[in-house]
Amino acid sequence: MFTTRDLTPLPTIAQLSSYVQSIFPFRNEDTPFIYHTPRLNRLNCRNRPAPHVILSITPTPGFYTALSTSAAPTPLAFLHRPWALDRRRLPRHATVLSCHKGFDEVLTVGNNAALASTLGMDLGHSTTIQGYKGDPDRTIGIIGPVSMSSRKDMLELIKGEFTSIEASFGFEDNSNGKPRDNVHQDVSVLAIMNSFHVDDVKRVATLAFDLGLLPSAERCEGILYLTGDVRDQGMHAAVQRQMPVVCVGHRACEEWGIRYLANFLGETWPSIHVDAILEDENAGIEDQAGLLEPLHQLNPHYEEIKSGS
């Protein structure tokens, strides 16, 4: 059950949909943004208020529950990966939005200006890394200087943003768990990347050198490479360059984006109620406690997203 928190006018379904769409860059062959429209009175629904928004990575049982129990007559939902959506389980007047490529690009570990700013990057001197999977316009990451801090301090900042760390290099000795001396080495450059292959590591090292951020493209102790999935060959390339790496995992990246989007919408329209469904689609029903993420626990830094979109 939701309650209107103040007297701010509610946006309509059309207004809120258009606003969400403006956050993401358009990419060819992305999922249709208007992924599902109501089966009845489509035009009338678009002009009706949107008091309740439900965000989820995938259509999980909790996603369907939140929609079916919503007190809003025209609930609005967003899915990052919508392909398994069972339209038969949706309320008659529900609208479902979706964005896959654009969401990955600006709200996970990629060209994510909001995350970069939170981790201390100087956005005024940052550079977008562009060209990905055959699309010359699609951005893959962002690189820029950060306030000088130790690797240990940077790792703590990252842990504060993500629910997990899948792997890292340059922070501890995996053989005995004892800290190495290099955890106290300074980090002066941060690269946030949506890919972690050998060519990506080389690309980051070369660009950091060309921009004058590092004295060498072969020795990269001062640049931290933040990414999602662990890639063995990418890790090997980073180790060769002594480049510290943090891999937070694919799921943790997506959860960051859903939390961020929920907070962004809630701050923009305080009168709407936003639910973030942070439920693993592979988890059993008994593991799905804590389904809705309270809005006040979400990342408060939201304004930088516009500069990154």
PDB file of C-alpha atoms in Angstrom:
ATOM      1  CA  MET A   1       0.000   0.000   0.000  1.00  0.00           C
ATOM      2  CA  PHE A   2       1.341   3.439  -0.890  1.00  0.00           C
ATOM      3  CA  THR A   3       0.483   6.830   0.495  1.00  0.00           C
ATOM      4  CA  THR A   4       0.910  10.224  -1.096  1.00  0.00           C
ATOM      5  CA  ARG A   5       3.711  11.897   0.800  1.00  0.00           C
ATOM      6  CA  ASP A   6       2.935  15.514  -0.058  1.00  0.00           C
ATOM      7  CA  LEU A   7       0.796  17.667  -2.281  1.00  0.00           C
ATOM      8  CA  THR A   8       3.203  17.806  -5.240  1.00  0.00           C
ATOM      9  CA  PRO A   9       1.177  17.147  -8.421  1.00  0.00           C
ATOM     10  CA  LEU A  10       1.531  13.599  -9.653  1.00  0.00           C
ATOM     11  CA  PRO A  11       3.075  13.082 -13.091  1.00  0.00           C
ATOM     12  CA  THR A  12       1.021  11.251 -15.664  1.00  0.00           C
ATOM     13  CA  ILE A  13       2.065   7.882 -17.068  1.00  0.00           C
ATOM     14  CA  ALA A  14       3.120   9.653 -20.274  1.00  0.00           C
ATOM     15  CA  GLN A  15       5.142  12.328 -18.454  1.00  0.00           C
ATOM     16  CA  LEU A  16       6.959   9.898 -16.203  1.00  0.00           C
ATOM     17  CA  SER A  17       7.645   7.497 -19.075  1.00  0.00           C
ATOM     18  CA  SER A  18       9.113  10.302 -21.178  1.00  0.00           C
ATOM     19  CA  TYR A  19      11.283  11.454 -18.281  1.00  0.00           C
ATOM     20  CA  VAL A  20      12.674   7.976 -17.636  1.00  0.00           C
ATOM     21  CA  GLN A  21      13.368   7.511 -21.336  1.00  0.00           C
ATOM     22  CA  SER A  22      15.393  10.746 -21.422  1.00  0.00           C
ATOM     23  CA  ILE A  23      17.828   9.326 -18.870  1.00  0.00           C
ATOM     24  CA  PHE A  24      19.069   6.612 -21.215  1.00  0.00           C
ATOM     25  CA  PRO A  25      20.906   6.974 -24.527  1.00  0.00           C
ATOM     26  CA  PHE A  26      19.137   5.488 -27.529  1.00  0.00           C
ATOM     27  CA  ARG A  27      20.858   2.399 -28.892  1.00  0.00           C
ATOM     28  CA  ASN A  28      19.940   0.315 -31.919  1.00  0.00           C
ATOM     29  CA  GLU A  29      18.431  -3.076 -31.178  1.00  0.00           C
ATOM     30  CA  ASP A  30      17.766  -2.171 -27.551  1.00  0.00           C
ATOM     31  CA  THR A  31      14.623  -3.521 -25.926  1.00  0.00           C
ATOM     32  CA  PRO A  32      11.427  -1.573 -26.793  1.00  0.00           C
ATOM     33  CA  PHE A  33      11.144   1.176 -24.203  1.00  0.00           C
ATOM     34  CA  ILE A  34       7.347   0.862 -23.962  1.00  0.00           C
ATOM     35  CA  TYR A  35       7.525  -2.872 -23.401  1.00  0.00           C
ATOM     36  CA  HIS A  36       3.931  -3.500 -22.347  1.00  0.00           C
ATOM     37  CA  THR A  37       0.859  -1.313 -22.569  1.00  0.00           C
ATOM     38  CA  PRO A  38      -2.510  -1.866 -20.895  1.00  0.00           C
ATOM     39  CA  ARG A  39      -4.831  -4.225 -22.700  1.00  0.00           C
ATOM     40  CA  LEU A  40      -7.726  -1.771 -22.323  1.00  0.00           C
ATOM     41  CA  ASN A  41      -7.987   2.019 -22.711  1.00  0.00           C
ATOM     42  CA  ARG A  42      -4.329   2.520 -23.623  1.00  0.00           C
ATOM     43  CA  LEU A  43      -4.647   6.211 -24.473  1.00  0.00           C
ATOM     44  CA  ASN A  44      -6.661   6.990 -21.365  1.00  0.00           C
ATOM     45  CA  CYS A  45      -4.099   5.222 -19.160  1.00  0.00           C
ATOM     46  CA  ARG A  46      -1.211   7.315 -20.520  1.00  0.00           C
ATOM     47  CA  ASN A  47      -2.955  10.465 -19.366  1.00  0.00           C
ATOM     48  CA  ARG A  48      -3.744   9.165 -15.895  1.00  0.00           C
ATOM     49  CA  PRO A  49      -1.575   9.875 -12.818  1.00  0.00           C
ATOM     50  CA  ALA A  50       1.326   7.592 -11.937  1.00  0.00           C
ATOM     51  CA  PRO A  51       1.389   7.446  -8.113  1.00  0.00           C
ATOM     52  CA  HIS A  52       3.270   4.125  -7.906  1.00  0.00           C
ATOM     53  CA  VAL A  53       6.426   3.014  -9.746  1.00  0.00           C
ATOM     54  CA  ILE A  54       7.940  -0.461  -9.420  1.00  0.00           C
ATOM     55  CA  LEU A  55      11.513  -1.096 -10.561  1.00  0.00           C
ATOM     56  CA  SER A  56      13.178  -4.471 -10.984  1.00  0.00           C
ATOM     57  CA  ILE A  57      16.031  -6.079 -12.883  1.00  0.00           C
ATOM     58  CA  THR A  58      13.859  -8.977 -14.065  1.00  0.00           C
ATOM     59  CA  PRO A  59      10.206 -10.013 -13.666  1.00  0.00           C
ATOM     60  CA  THR A  60      10.495 -11.972 -10.421  1.00  0.00           C
ATOM     61  CA  PRO A  61       7.652 -13.282  -8.230  1.00  0.00           C
ATOM     62  CA  GLY A  62       8.034 -10.203  -6.051  1.00  0.00           C
ATOM     63  CA  PHE A  63       7.698  -7.966  -9.096  1.00  0.00           C
ATOM     64  CA  TYR A  64       4.341  -9.520  -9.982  1.00  0.00           C
ATOM     65  CA  THR A  65       3.232  -9.345  -6.349  1.00  0.00           C
ATOM     66  CA  ALA A  66       4.084  -5.651  -6.083  1.00  0.00           C
ATOM     67  CA  LEU A  67       2.091  -4.933  -9.237  1.00  0.00           C
ATOM     68  CA  SER A  68      -0.931  -7.044  -8.341  1.00  0.00           C
ATOM     69  CA  THR A  69      -1.185  -5.618  -4.816  1.00  0.00           C
ATOM     70  CA  SER A  70      -0.577  -1.993  -5.825  1.00  0.00           C
ATOM     71  CA  ALA A  71      -3.320   0.395  -4.764  1.00  0.00           C
ATOM     72  CA  ALA A  72      -2.637   2.498  -7.856  1.00  0.00           C
ATOM     73  CA  PRO A  73      -5.281   2.022 -10.572  1.00  0.00           C
ATOM     74  CA  THR A  74      -2.582   2.456 -13.262  1.00  0.00           C
ATOM     75  CA  PRO A  75       0.747   1.149 -11.876  1.00  0.00           C
ATOM     76  CA  LEU A  76       3.926   1.851 -13.829  1.00  0.00           C
ATOM     77  CA  ALA A  77       6.865  -0.578 -13.851  1.00  0.00           C
ATOM     78  CA  PHE A  78      10.403  -0.713 -15.228  1.00  0.00           C
ATOM     79  CA  LEU A  79      12.472  -3.799 -16.083  1.00  0.00           C
ATOM     80  CA  HIS A  80      16.130  -3.890 -17.060  1.00  0.00           C
ATOM     81  CA  ARG A  81      15.955  -7.424 -18.498  1.00  0.00           C
ATOM     82  CA  PRO A  82      12.306  -7.919 -19.475  1.00  0.00           C
ATOM     83  CA  TRP A  83      12.452 -10.950 -21.766  1.00  0.00           C
ATOM     84  CA  ALA A  84      10.848 -13.437 -19.350  1.00  0.00           C
ATOM     85  CA  LEU A  85       7.857 -11.152 -18.648  1.00  0.00           C
ATOM     86  CA  ASP A  86       4.587 -13.100 -18.425  1.00  0.00           C
ATOM     87  CA  ARG A  87       2.054 -10.561 -19.617  1.00  0.00           C
ATOM     88  CA  ARG A  88      -0.810 -12.735 -18.392  1.00  0.00           C
ATOM     89  CA  ARG A  89       0.295 -12.051 -14.803  1.00  0.00           C
ATOM     90  CA  LEU A  90       0.120  -8.270 -15.137  1.00  0.00           C
ATOM     91  CA  PRO A  91      -2.793  -6.172 -13.887  1.00  0.00           C
ATOM     92  CA  ARG A  92      -5.050  -5.025 -16.689  1.00  0.00           C
ATOM     93  CA  HIS A  93      -4.024  -1.362 -16.499  1.00  0.00           C
ATOM     94  CA  ALA A  94      -0.287  -1.805 -15.870  1.00  0.00           C
ATOM     95  CA  THR A  95       2.383  -0.218 -18.077  1.00  0.00           C
ATOM     96  CA  VAL A  96       5.882  -1.730 -18.231  1.00  0.00           C
ATOM     97  CA  LEU A  97       8.924   0.201 -19.456  1.00  0.00           C
ATOM     98  CA  SER A  98      12.288  -1.343 -20.296  1.00  0.00           C
ATOM     99  CA  CYS A  99      15.854  -0.437 -21.196  1.00  0.00           C
ATOM    100  CA  HIS A 100      18.739  -2.880 -21.459  1.00  0.00           C
ATOM    101  CA  LYS A 101      21.704  -1.438 -23.377  1.00  0.00           C
ATOM    102  CA  GLY A 102      21.174   2.147 -22.250  1.00  0.00           C
ATOM    103  CA  PHE A 103      20.784   1.108 -18.619  1.00  0.00           C
ATOM    104  CA  ASP A 104      24.005  -0.930 -18.783  1.00  0.00           C
ATOM    105  CA  GLU A 105      25.759   2.023 -20.355  1.00  0.00           C
ATOM    106  CA  VAL A 106      24.986   4.738 -17.792  1.00  0.00           C
ATOM    107  CA  LEU A 107      23.736   3.004 -14.644  1.00  0.00           C
ATOM    108  CA  THR A 108      26.112   0.073 -14.101  1.00  0.00           C
ATOM    109  CA  VAL A 109      29.904   0.000 -14.379  1.00  0.00           C
ATOM    110  CA  GLY A 110      30.355   1.915 -17.604  1.00  0.00           C
ATOM    111  CA  ASN A 111      29.939   5.562 -18.540  1.00  0.00           C
ATOM    112  CA  ASN A 112      28.332   6.153 -15.161  1.00  0.00           C
ATOM    113  CA  ALA A 113      28.993   9.768 -14.198  1.00  0.00           C
ATOM    114  CA  ALA A 114      26.963   9.478 -10.997  1.00  0.00           C
ATOM    115  CA  LEU A 115      29.008   6.547  -9.700  1.00  0.00           C
ATOM    116  CA  ALA A 116      32.249   8.165 -10.837  1.00  0.00           C
ATOM    117  CA  SER A 117      31.435  11.334  -8.913  1.00  0.00           C
ATOM    118  CA  THR A 118      30.497   9.370  -5.804  1.00  0.00           C
ATOM    119  CA  LEU A 119      33.881   7.613  -5.942  1.00  0.00           C
ATOM    120  CA  GLY A 120      35.702  10.939  -6.174  1.00  0.00           C
ATOM    121  CA  MET A 121      36.373  11.326  -9.901  1.00  0.00           C
ATOM    122  CA  ASP A 122      36.848  14.858 -11.210  1.00  0.00           C
ATOM    123  CA  LEU A 123      34.186  14.819 -13.932  1.00  0.00           C
ATOM    124  CA  GLY A 124      35.433  18.093 -15.368  1.00  0.00           C
ATOM    125  CA  HIS A 125      38.649  16.336 -16.393  1.00  0.00           C
ATOM    126  CA  SER A 126      37.191  12.929 -17.204  1.00  0.00           C
ATOM    127  CA  THR A 127      37.045  11.252 -20.611  1.00  0.00           C
ATOM    128  CA  THR A 128      34.358   8.955 -21.972  1.00  0.00           C
ATOM    129  CA  ILE A 129      35.585   5.739 -23.567  1.00  0.00           C
ATOM    130  CA  GLN A 130      33.499   5.148 -26.670  1.00  0.00           C
ATOM    131  CA  GLY A 131      32.972   2.324 -29.182  1.00  0.00           C
ATOM    132  CA  TYR A 132      31.636  -1.059 -28.075  1.00  0.00           C
ATOM    133  CA  LYS A 133      30.447  -4.267 -29.784  1.00  0.00           C
ATOM    134  CA  GLY A 134      30.522  -2.767 -33.259  1.00  0.00           C
ATOM    135  CA  ASP A 135      28.656   0.402 -32.290  1.00  0.00           C
ATOM    136  CA  PRO A 136      30.988   3.429 -32.540  1.00  0.00           C
ATOM    137  CA  ASP A 137      28.565   5.607 -30.563  1.00  0.00           C
ATOM    138  CA  ARG A 138      28.041   3.245 -27.641  1.00  0.00           C
ATOM    139  CA  THR A 139      30.127   4.171 -24.610  1.00  0.00           C
ATOM    140  CA  ILE A 140      31.953   1.520 -22.632  1.00  0.00           C
ATOM    141  CA  GLY A 141      33.397   3.463 -19.720  1.00  0.00           C
ATOM    142  CA  ILE A 142      34.725   6.615 -18.150  1.00  0.00           C
ATOM    143  CA  ILE A 143      38.242   7.467 -16.967  1.00  0.00           C
ATOM    144  CA  GLY A 144      39.483  10.405 -14.965  1.00  0.00           C
ATOM    145  CA  PRO A 145      41.573  11.635 -12.062  1.00  0.00           C
ATOM    146  CA  VAL A 146      40.510  11.095  -8.465  1.00  0.00           C
ATOM    147  CA  SER A 147      41.664  12.751  -5.294  1.00  0.00           C
ATOM    148  CA  MET A 148      44.812  10.979  -4.178  1.00  0.00           C
ATOM    149  CA  SER A 149      43.904   8.147  -1.827  1.00  0.00           C
ATOM    150  CA  SER A 150      45.199   4.710  -0.961  1.00  0.00           C
ATOM    151  CA  ARG A 151      43.979   1.541  -2.646  1.00  0.00           C
ATOM    152  CA  LYS A 152      42.523   0.473   0.677  1.00  0.00           C
ATOM    153  CA  ASP A 153      40.467   3.662   0.975  1.00  0.00           C
ATOM    154  CA  MET A 154      39.222   3.324  -2.613  1.00  0.00           C
ATOM    155  CA  LEU A 155      38.210  -0.267  -1.975  1.00  0.00           C
ATOM    156  CA  GLU A 156      36.204   0.810   1.072  1.00  0.00           C
ATOM    157  CA  LEU A 157      34.417   3.443  -1.023  1.00  0.00           C
ATOM    158  CA  ILE A 158      33.527   0.810  -3.604  1.00  0.00           C
ATOM    159  CA  LYS A 159      32.305  -1.607  -0.938  1.00  0.00           C
ATOM    160  CA  GLY A 160      29.985   1.110   0.289  1.00  0.00           C
ATOM    161  CA  GLU A 161      28.318   1.302  -3.131  1.00  0.00           C
ATOM    162  CA  PHE A 162      27.968  -2.364  -4.051  1.00  0.00           C
ATOM    163  CA  THR A 163      26.507  -5.394  -2.330  1.00  0.00           C
ATOM    164  CA  SER A 164      29.424  -7.668  -3.196  1.00  0.00           C
ATOM    165  CA  ILE A 165      32.979  -7.874  -4.469  1.00  0.00           C
ATOM    166  CA  GLU A 166      33.566 -10.942  -6.636  1.00  0.00           C
ATOM    167  CA  ALA A 167      37.292 -10.532  -7.177  1.00  0.00           C
ATOM    168  CA  SER A 168      40.115  -8.056  -6.828  1.00  0.00           C
ATOM    169  CA  PHE A 169      43.826  -7.714  -7.496  1.00  0.00           C
ATOM    170  CA  GLY A 170      46.334  -5.507  -5.759  1.00  0.00           C
ATOM    171  CA  PHE A 171      44.659  -5.430  -2.346  1.00  0.00           C
ATOM    172  CA  GLU A 172      45.481  -8.686  -0.558  1.00  0.00           C
ATOM    173  CA  ASP A 173      47.500 -11.856  -0.833  1.00  0.00           C
ATOM    174  CA  ASN A 174      44.998 -14.546  -1.804  1.00  0.00           C
ATOM    175  CA  SER A 175      47.288 -17.273  -0.500  1.00  0.00           C
ATOM    176  CA  ASN A 176      47.086 -16.259   3.156  1.00  0.00           C
ATOM    177  CA  GLY A 177      44.677 -13.320   3.322  1.00  0.00           C
ATOM    178  CA  LYS A 178      47.303 -10.965   4.744  1.00  0.00           C
ATOM    179  CA  PRO A 179      47.389  -7.417   3.364  1.00  0.00           C
ATOM    180  CA  ARG A 180      50.206  -6.571   1.013  1.00  0.00           C
ATOM    181  CA  ASP A 181      52.194  -3.393   1.380  1.00  0.00           C
ATOM    182  CA  ASN A 182      50.704  -2.099  -1.880  1.00  0.00           C
ATOM    183  CA  VAL A 183      47.257  -1.604  -0.352  1.00  0.00           C
ATOM    184  CA  HIS A 184      48.698   1.665   0.942  1.00  0.00           C
ATOM    185  CA  GLN A 185      49.884   2.768  -2.499  1.00  0.00           C
ATOM    186  CA  ASP A 186      48.111   5.810  -3.866  1.00  0.00           C
ATOM    187  CA  VAL A 187      45.434   5.704  -6.543  1.00  0.00           C
ATOM    188  CA  SER A 188      45.238   8.826  -8.692  1.00  0.00           C
ATOM    189  CA  VAL A 189      43.146   7.585 -11.634  1.00  0.00           C
ATOM    190  CA  LEU A 190      39.880   5.641 -11.809  1.00  0.00           C
ATOM    191  CA  ALA A 191      38.539   3.745 -14.818  1.00  0.00           C
ATOM    192  CA  ILE A 192      34.950   2.437 -14.646  1.00  0.00           C
ATOM    193  CA  MET A 193      34.487  -0.095 -17.439  1.00  0.00           C
ATOM    194  CA  ASN A 194      31.643  -2.217 -18.754  1.00  0.00           C
ATOM    195  CA  SER A 195      34.030  -4.811 -20.189  1.00  0.00           C
ATOM    196  CA  PHE A 196      37.169  -6.537 -18.945  1.00  0.00           C
ATOM    197  CA  HIS A 197      39.062  -8.151 -21.785  1.00  0.00           C
ATOM    198  CA  VAL A 198      42.730  -7.835 -22.705  1.00  0.00           C
ATOM    199  CA  ASP A 199      42.051  -5.118 -25.288  1.00  0.00           C
ATOM    200  CA  ASP A 200      39.992  -3.162 -22.749  1.00  0.00           C
ATOM    201  CA  VAL A 201      42.848  -3.144 -20.235  1.00  0.00           C
ATOM    202  CA  LYS A 202      45.300  -2.059 -22.927  1.00  0.00           C
ATOM    203  CA  ARG A 203      42.886   0.637 -24.068  1.00  0.00           C
ATOM    204  CA  VAL A 204      42.555   2.071 -20.567  1.00  0.00           C
ATOM    205  CA  ALA A 205      46.310   1.995 -19.947  1.00  0.00           C
ATOM    206  CA  THR A 206      47.097   3.667 -23.272  1.00  0.00           C
ATOM    207  CA  LEU A 207      44.431   6.332 -22.840  1.00  0.00           C
ATOM    208  CA  ALA A 208      45.578   7.138 -19.296  1.00  0.00           C
ATOM    209  CA  PHE A 209      49.115   7.617 -20.625  1.00  0.00           C
ATOM    210  CA  ASP A 210      47.981   9.695 -23.621  1.00  0.00           C
ATOM    211  CA  LEU A 211      45.941  11.948 -21.321  1.00  0.00           C
ATOM    212  CA  GLY A 212      48.954  12.498 -19.087  1.00  0.00           C
ATOM    213  CA  LEU A 213      47.325  10.732 -16.142  1.00  0.00           C
ATOM    214  CA  LEU A 214      50.074   8.100 -15.890  1.00  0.00           C
ATOM    215  CA  PRO A 215      53.797   8.238 -16.722  1.00  0.00           C
ATOM    216  CA  SER A 216      53.693   4.847 -18.471  1.00  0.00           C
ATOM    217  CA  ALA A 217      51.187   2.598 -20.198  1.00  0.00           C
ATOM    218  CA  GLU A 218      53.079  -0.481 -19.030  1.00  0.00           C
ATOM    219  CA  ARG A 219      53.215   0.218 -15.299  1.00  0.00           C
ATOM    220  CA  CYS A 220      49.779   1.220 -14.042  1.00  0.00           C
ATOM    221  CA  GLU A 221      49.963   1.016 -10.268  1.00  0.00           C
ATOM    222  CA  GLY A 222      48.194   4.348  -9.914  1.00  0.00           C
ATOM    223  CA  ILE A 223      45.021   3.513 -11.852  1.00  0.00           C
ATOM    224  CA  LEU A 224      42.174   1.464 -10.425  1.00  0.00           C
ATOM    225  CA  TYR A 225      40.076  -0.551 -12.893  1.00  0.00           C
ATOM    226  CA  LEU A 226      36.491  -1.018 -11.683  1.00  0.00           C
ATOM    227  CA  THR A 227      34.304  -3.466 -13.595  1.00  0.00           C
ATOM    228  CA  GLY A 228      31.604  -6.123 -13.247  1.00  0.00           C
ATOM    229  CA  ASP A 229      32.290  -9.704 -14.290  1.00  0.00           C
ATOM    230  CA  VAL A 230      35.645 -11.374 -13.674  1.00  0.00           C
ATOM    231  CA  ARG A 231      37.544 -12.220 -16.871  1.00  0.00           C
ATOM    232  CA  ASP A 232      40.663 -14.339 -16.479  1.00  0.00           C
ATOM    233  CA  GLN A 233      42.481 -12.917 -19.484  1.00  0.00           C
ATOM    234  CA  GLY A 234      41.577  -9.369 -18.512  1.00  0.00           C
ATOM    235  CA  MET A 235      42.835  -9.983 -14.989  1.00  0.00           C
ATOM    236  CA  HIS A 236      46.073 -11.398 -16.378  1.00  0.00           C
ATOM    237  CA  ALA A 237      46.567  -8.305 -18.525  1.00  0.00           C
ATOM    238  CA  ALA A 238      45.980  -6.069 -15.500  1.00  0.00           C
ATOM    239  CA  VAL A 239      48.385  -8.090 -13.336  1.00  0.00           C
ATOM    240  CA  GLN A 240      51.078  -7.689 -16.007  1.00  0.00           C
ATOM    241  CA  ARG A 241      50.691  -3.925 -15.730  1.00  0.00           C
ATOM    242  CA  GLN A 242      50.412  -4.022 -11.916  1.00  0.00           C
ATOM    243  CA  MET A 243      47.019  -2.361 -12.286  1.00  0.00           C
ATOM    244  CA  PRO A 244      44.705  -2.849  -9.280  1.00  0.00           C
ATOM    245  CA  VAL A 245      41.295  -4.253 -10.213  1.00  0.00           C
ATOM    246  CA  VAL A 246      37.934  -4.581  -8.489  1.00  0.00           C
ATOM    247  CA  CYS A 247      35.224  -6.807 -10.031  1.00  0.00           C
ATOM    248  CA  VAL A 248      31.899  -6.302  -8.273  1.00  0.00           C
ATOM    249  CA  GLY A 249      29.934  -8.826 -10.342  1.00  0.00           C
ATOM    250  CA  HIS A 250      27.164  -8.475 -12.898  1.00  0.00           C
ATOM    251  CA  ARG A 251      24.240  -8.652 -10.468  1.00  0.00           C
ATOM    252  CA  ALA A 252      25.682  -6.061  -8.066  1.00  0.00           C
ATOM    253  CA  CYS A 253      26.095  -3.585 -10.953  1.00  0.00           C
ATOM    254  CA  GLU A 254      22.464  -3.934 -11.962  1.00  0.00           C
ATOM    255  CA  GLU A 255      21.236  -3.586  -8.379  1.00  0.00           C
ATOM    256  CA  TRP A 256      23.198  -0.338  -8.065  1.00  0.00           C
ATOM    257  CA  GLY A 257      21.392   0.987 -11.116  1.00  0.00           C
ATOM    258  CA  ILE A 258      17.943   0.016  -9.861  1.00  0.00           C
ATOM    259  CA  ARG A 259      18.580   1.632  -6.458  1.00  0.00           C
ATOM    260  CA  TYR A 260      19.894   4.751  -8.101  1.00  0.00           C
ATOM    261  CA  LEU A 261      16.974   5.055 -10.487  1.00  0.00           C
ATOM    262  CA  ALA A 262      14.504   4.574  -7.639  1.00  0.00           C
ATOM    263  CA  ASN A 263      16.089   7.344  -5.615  1.00  0.00           C
ATOM    264  CA  PHE A 264      16.355   9.610  -8.654  1.00  0.00           C
ATOM    265  CA  LEU A 265      12.635   9.322  -9.407  1.00  0.00           C
ATOM    266  CA  GLY A 266      11.640   9.653  -5.749  1.00  0.00           C
ATOM    267  CA  GLU A 267      13.668  12.835  -5.351  1.00  0.00           C
ATOM    268  CA  THR A 268      12.336  14.301  -8.596  1.00  0.00           C
ATOM    269  CA  TRP A 269       8.693  13.556  -7.692  1.00  0.00           C
ATOM    270  CA  PRO A 270       8.325  13.280  -3.899  1.00  0.00           C
ATOM    271  CA  SER A 271       4.614  12.601  -4.337  1.00  0.00           C
ATOM    272  CA  ILE A 272       5.123   9.238  -6.030  1.00  0.00           C
ATOM    273  CA  HIS A 273       5.913   5.998  -4.226  1.00  0.00           C
ATOM    274  CA  VAL A 274       8.829   4.018  -5.651  1.00  0.00           C
ATOM    275  CA  ASP A 275       9.523   0.355  -4.925  1.00  0.00           C
ATOM    276  CA  ALA A 276      12.847  -1.211  -5.918  1.00  0.00           C
ATOM    277  CA  ILE A 277      12.554  -4.990  -6.176  1.00  0.00           C
ATOM    278  CA  LEU A 278      15.985  -6.380  -5.369  1.00  0.00           C
ATOM    279  CA  GLU A 279      15.109 -10.033  -5.700  1.00  0.00           C
ATOM    280  CA  ASP A 280      17.291 -12.644  -7.348  1.00  0.00           C
ATOM    281  CA  GLU A 281      15.303 -14.357 -10.081  1.00  0.00           C
ATOM    282  CA  ASN A 282      17.122 -17.598  -9.226  1.00  0.00           C
ATOM    283  CA  ALA A 283      16.269 -17.523  -5.515  1.00  0.00           C
ATOM    284  CA  GLY A 284      13.502 -19.611  -3.981  1.00  0.00           C
ATOM    285  CA  ILE A 285      10.430 -18.077  -2.402  1.00  0.00           C
ATOM    286  CA  GLU A 286      11.830 -18.779   1.067  1.00  0.00           C
ATOM    287  CA  ASP A 287      14.857 -16.600   0.250  1.00  0.00           C
ATOM    288  CA  GLN A 288      12.884 -13.539  -0.805  1.00  0.00           C
ATOM    289  CA  ALA A 289      12.541 -11.679   2.463  1.00  0.00           C
ATOM    290  CA  GLY A 290      13.369  -7.986   2.337  1.00  0.00           C
ATOM    291  CA  LEU A 291      11.865  -7.749  -1.111  1.00  0.00           C
ATOM    292  CA  LEU A 292      11.297  -3.994  -1.301  1.00  0.00           C
ATOM    293  CA  GLU A 293      14.204  -1.636  -0.869  1.00  0.00           C
ATOM    294  CA  PRO A 294      13.189   1.319   1.344  1.00  0.00           C
ATOM    295  CA  LEU A 295      13.721   4.546  -0.542  1.00  0.00           C
ATOM    296  CA  HIS A 296      15.531   6.274   2.336  1.00  0.00           C
ATOM    297  CA  GLN A 297      18.325   3.667   2.125  1.00  0.00           C
ATOM    298  CA  LEU A 298      19.059   4.357  -1.540  1.00  0.00           C
ATOM    299  CA  ASN A 299      22.039   6.300  -2.861  1.00  0.00           C
ATOM    300  CA  PRO A 300      21.381  10.013  -2.197  1.00  0.00           C
ATOM    301  CA  HIS A 301      23.699  11.232  -4.966  1.00  0.00           C
ATOM    302  CA  TYR A 302      21.554  11.399  -8.067  1.00  0.00           C
ATOM    303  CA  GLU A 303      22.103  14.707  -9.855  1.00  0.00           C
ATOM    304  CA  GLU A 304      25.202  13.663 -11.835  1.00  0.00           C
ATOM    305  CA  ILE A 305      23.218  11.209 -13.939  1.00  0.00           C
ATOM    306  CA  LYS A 306      22.134  13.913 -16.355  1.00  0.00           C
ATOM    307  CA  SER A 307      25.731  14.713 -17.292  1.00  0.00           C
ATOM    308  CA  GLY A 308      26.386  11.040 -17.991  1.00  0.00           C
ATOM    309  CA  SER A 309      23.285  10.304 -20.069  1.00  0.00           C
TER     310      SER A 309
END
